[in-house]
Short mmCIF file of C-alpha atoms in Angstrom, two decimals:
data_model
loop_
_atom_site.label_atom_id
_atom_site.label_comp_id
_atom_site.label_asym_id
_atom_site.label_seq_id
_atom_site.Cartn_x
_atom_site.Cartn_y
_atom_site.Cartn_z
CA MET A 1 74.54 119.89 62.20
CA ASP A 2 74.19 116.40 63.66
CA ASN A 3 76.81 114.88 65.90
CA ILE A 4 80.40 114.55 64.78
CA VAL A 5 81.92 111.23 65.82
CA LEU A 6 85.69 110.89 66.05
CA ILE A 7 87.26 107.45 65.64
CA GLY A 8 90.87 106.35 65.42
CA MET A 9 93.77 104.77 67.24
CA PRO A 10 94.53 105.62 70.85
CA GLY A 11 96.81 108.63 70.79
CA CYS A 12 95.48 110.08 67.53
CA GLY A 13 93.95 113.03 69.40
CA LYS A 14 90.25 112.21 69.44
CA SER A 15 89.67 113.80 72.84
CA SER A 16 92.07 116.74 72.44
CA VAL A 17 90.87 117.56 68.94
CA GLY A 18 87.26 116.87 69.97
CA ILE A 19 87.32 119.44 72.76
CA GLN A 20 88.75 122.10 70.44
CA LEU A 21 86.39 121.15 67.61
CA ALA A 22 83.35 121.36 69.89
CA GLN A 23 84.38 124.85 70.98
CA LEU A 24 84.94 126.00 67.40
CA LEU A 25 81.55 124.66 66.27
CA ASP A 26 79.67 125.67 69.43
CA MET A 27 78.75 122.08 70.16
CA ALA A 28 78.80 119.93 73.29
CA PHE A 29 81.66 117.47 73.83
CA VAL A 30 81.20 113.84 74.88
CA ASP A 31 84.01 111.36 75.51
CA THR A 32 82.63 107.82 75.44
CA ASP A 33 85.54 106.57 77.58
CA ASP A 34 84.41 108.99 80.30
CA VAL A 35 80.79 107.84 79.94
CA LEU A 36 81.84 104.18 80.17
CA GLN A 37 84.03 104.82 83.23
CA ALA A 38 81.17 106.66 84.95
CA GLN A 39 78.73 103.83 84.18
CA GLN A 40 81.11 101.13 85.40
CA GLY A 41 82.58 103.05 88.33
CA ASN A 42 86.16 102.35 87.33
CA LYS A 43 88.95 103.42 84.95
CA LEU A 44 89.47 101.63 81.62
CA GLN A 45 92.60 99.63 82.47
CA PRO A 46 91.16 98.11 85.68
CA LEU A 47 87.97 97.23 83.76
CA ILE A 48 90.03 95.40 81.13
CA GLU A 49 92.14 93.64 83.76
CA GLU A 50 89.15 92.64 85.91
CA HIS A 51 86.73 91.54 83.19
CA GLY A 52 88.94 90.68 80.22
CA ILE A 53 89.07 92.24 76.77
CA ASP A 54 85.94 90.57 75.34
CA ALA A 55 83.76 91.63 78.29
CA PHE A 56 85.24 95.12 78.13
CA LEU A 57 84.42 95.38 74.41
CA ALA A 58 80.84 94.27 75.15
CA MET A 59 80.56 96.96 77.87
CA GLU A 60 81.91 99.58 75.49
CA GLU A 61 79.54 98.52 72.71
CA ALA A 62 76.49 98.65 75.02
CA CYS A 63 77.55 102.03 76.40
CA VAL A 64 78.05 103.62 72.98
CA ALA A 65 74.96 102.00 71.43
CA GLY A 66 72.91 103.52 74.25
CA LEU A 67 74.43 106.99 73.96
CA SER A 68 71.90 109.76 73.56
CA CYS A 69 73.21 113.16 72.56
CA ALA A 70 72.62 115.80 69.93
CA HIS A 71 74.70 118.60 68.48
CA SER A 72 77.81 117.07 70.03
CA VAL A 73 81.34 116.14 69.12
CA ILE A 74 81.77 112.56 70.32
CA ALA A 75 85.26 111.18 70.97
CA THR A 76 85.14 107.39 71.04
CA GLY A 77 87.46 104.77 72.47
CA GLY A 78 89.84 103.32 69.91
CA SER A 79 88.18 99.91 70.12
CA VAL A 80 84.65 101.14 69.34
CA VAL A 81 85.00 99.86 65.76
CA TYR A 82 84.79 96.28 67.08
CA GLY A 83 81.16 96.87 68.11
CA PRO A 84 78.73 96.70 65.17
CA LYS A 85 75.75 97.92 67.25
CA ALA A 86 77.78 100.86 68.50
CA MET A 87 78.92 101.79 65.00
CA ARG A 88 75.38 101.52 63.57
CA HIS A 89 74.18 103.86 66.31
CA LEU A 90 77.00 106.35 65.71
CA HIS A 91 76.35 106.40 61.96
CA ALA A 92 72.64 106.93 62.60
CA CYS A 93 73.26 109.97 64.78
CA GLY A 94 76.20 111.68 63.12
CA THR A 95 79.11 111.95 60.73
CA VAL A 96 81.96 109.55 61.52
CA VAL A 97 85.42 111.07 61.12
CA TYR A 98 88.54 108.90 61.24
CA ILE A 99 91.55 110.85 62.51
CA LYS A 100 94.34 109.07 60.68
CA LEU A 101 97.95 109.15 61.80
CA PRO A 102 100.92 107.04 60.71
CA PHE A 103 102.08 104.32 63.08
CA ASP A 104 105.32 106.05 64.10
CA VAL A 105 103.37 109.07 65.41
CA ILE A 106 100.95 106.83 67.33
CA GLU A 107 103.86 104.89 68.79
CA GLN A 108 105.57 108.11 69.95
CA ARG A 109 102.39 109.34 71.63
CA LEU A 110 101.62 106.07 73.46
CA SER A 111 104.29 105.73 76.07
CA ASN A 112 101.82 104.53 78.71
CA LEU A 113 100.31 101.40 77.14
CA ALA A 114 100.24 99.47 80.42
CA THR A 115 97.94 102.01 82.09
CA ARG A 116 96.07 103.63 79.20
CA GLY A 117 93.28 101.09 78.72
CA VAL A 118 94.32 99.84 75.28
CA THR A 119 92.82 96.46 74.39
CA LEU A 120 96.03 94.64 73.51
CA ARG A 121 95.69 90.86 73.61
CA PRO A 122 98.54 88.73 75.02
CA GLY A 123 101.39 88.63 72.52
CA GLN A 124 99.88 91.39 70.38
CA THR A 125 102.09 94.39 69.65
CA LEU A 126 100.93 97.95 69.10
CA LEU A 127 101.85 97.54 65.41
CA ASP A 128 99.68 94.40 65.23
CA LEU A 129 96.79 96.33 66.74
CA TYR A 130 97.34 99.27 64.37
CA ASN A 131 97.37 96.98 61.32
CA GLU A 132 94.24 95.18 62.55
CA ARG A 133 92.27 98.36 63.15
CA ILE A 134 93.20 100.57 60.18
CA PRO A 135 90.89 98.73 57.73
CA LEU A 136 88.07 98.92 60.31
CA TYR A 137 88.49 102.68 60.77
CA GLU A 138 88.64 103.23 57.02
CA ARG A 139 85.54 101.10 56.45
CA GLU A 140 83.54 102.96 59.10
CA ALA A 141 84.64 106.50 58.22
CA ASP A 142 82.39 108.96 56.44
CA ILE A 143 85.43 111.25 56.35
CA VAL A 144 89.10 110.25 56.59
CA PHE A 145 91.09 113.13 58.02
CA GLU A 146 94.89 112.89 57.68
CA ALA A 147 96.31 114.65 60.75
CA ASP A 148 100.03 113.87 60.34
CA ASN A 149 102.34 116.59 61.72
CA VAL A 150 99.46 118.95 62.47
CA PRO A 151 99.08 120.35 66.02
CA VAL A 152 95.77 119.75 67.83
CA GLU A 153 94.48 123.32 67.44
CA LYS A 154 95.24 123.35 63.72
CA THR A 155 93.73 119.87 63.27
CA ALA A 156 90.51 121.10 64.89
CA GLU A 157 90.46 124.22 62.70
CA LEU A 158 91.09 122.28 59.48
CA LEU A 159 88.49 119.67 60.39
CA ALA A 160 85.91 122.35 61.30
CA SER A 161 86.52 124.00 57.94
CA ARG A 162 86.18 120.72 56.09
CA LEU A 163 82.93 119.90 57.89
CA ALA A 164 81.56 123.40 57.21
CA ASP A 165 82.33 122.95 53.52
CA GLY A 166 80.04 119.91 53.55
CA ALA A 167 82.79 117.53 52.51
CA ASP A 168 81.64 114.17 51.19
CA ASN A 169 83.43 111.04 52.28
CA GLY A 170 86.80 112.80 52.11
CA ARG A 171 88.62 109.92 50.50
#
């Protein structure tokens, strides 16, 4: 099995589900936010504050486009879908899975927007960001996985089963 790439809104569970999924499938786990932070020597929020959103997105795109891993579950940053080079690379090396959650669940999970490293532009609300990104996630997804009201462990199990069944685009 090639890589499995998880995309979706911040708070949808990409990292939590990814760790569990990697264990279930006996794969490595890579979090692109961690890779980016290691490359840049700083956490996400300070990078955004210091360089600005556009420069941050360029850093993220370069980081992800240069990622080299095999037989891994890759959890991406929520803004990865803004980087066409990054997305081309991810599609070339794996199956892209969009973990889809309704806005109210995302909103409940994101109580720490000011420190989490979310690329909110001035005046933009979380709902604005959600509405802007949903079409991007859906366009990029090979599989859309609805994870509403499903705990992380169960989400990982259901997703592992779906991937093992060789699901097509899951729409």
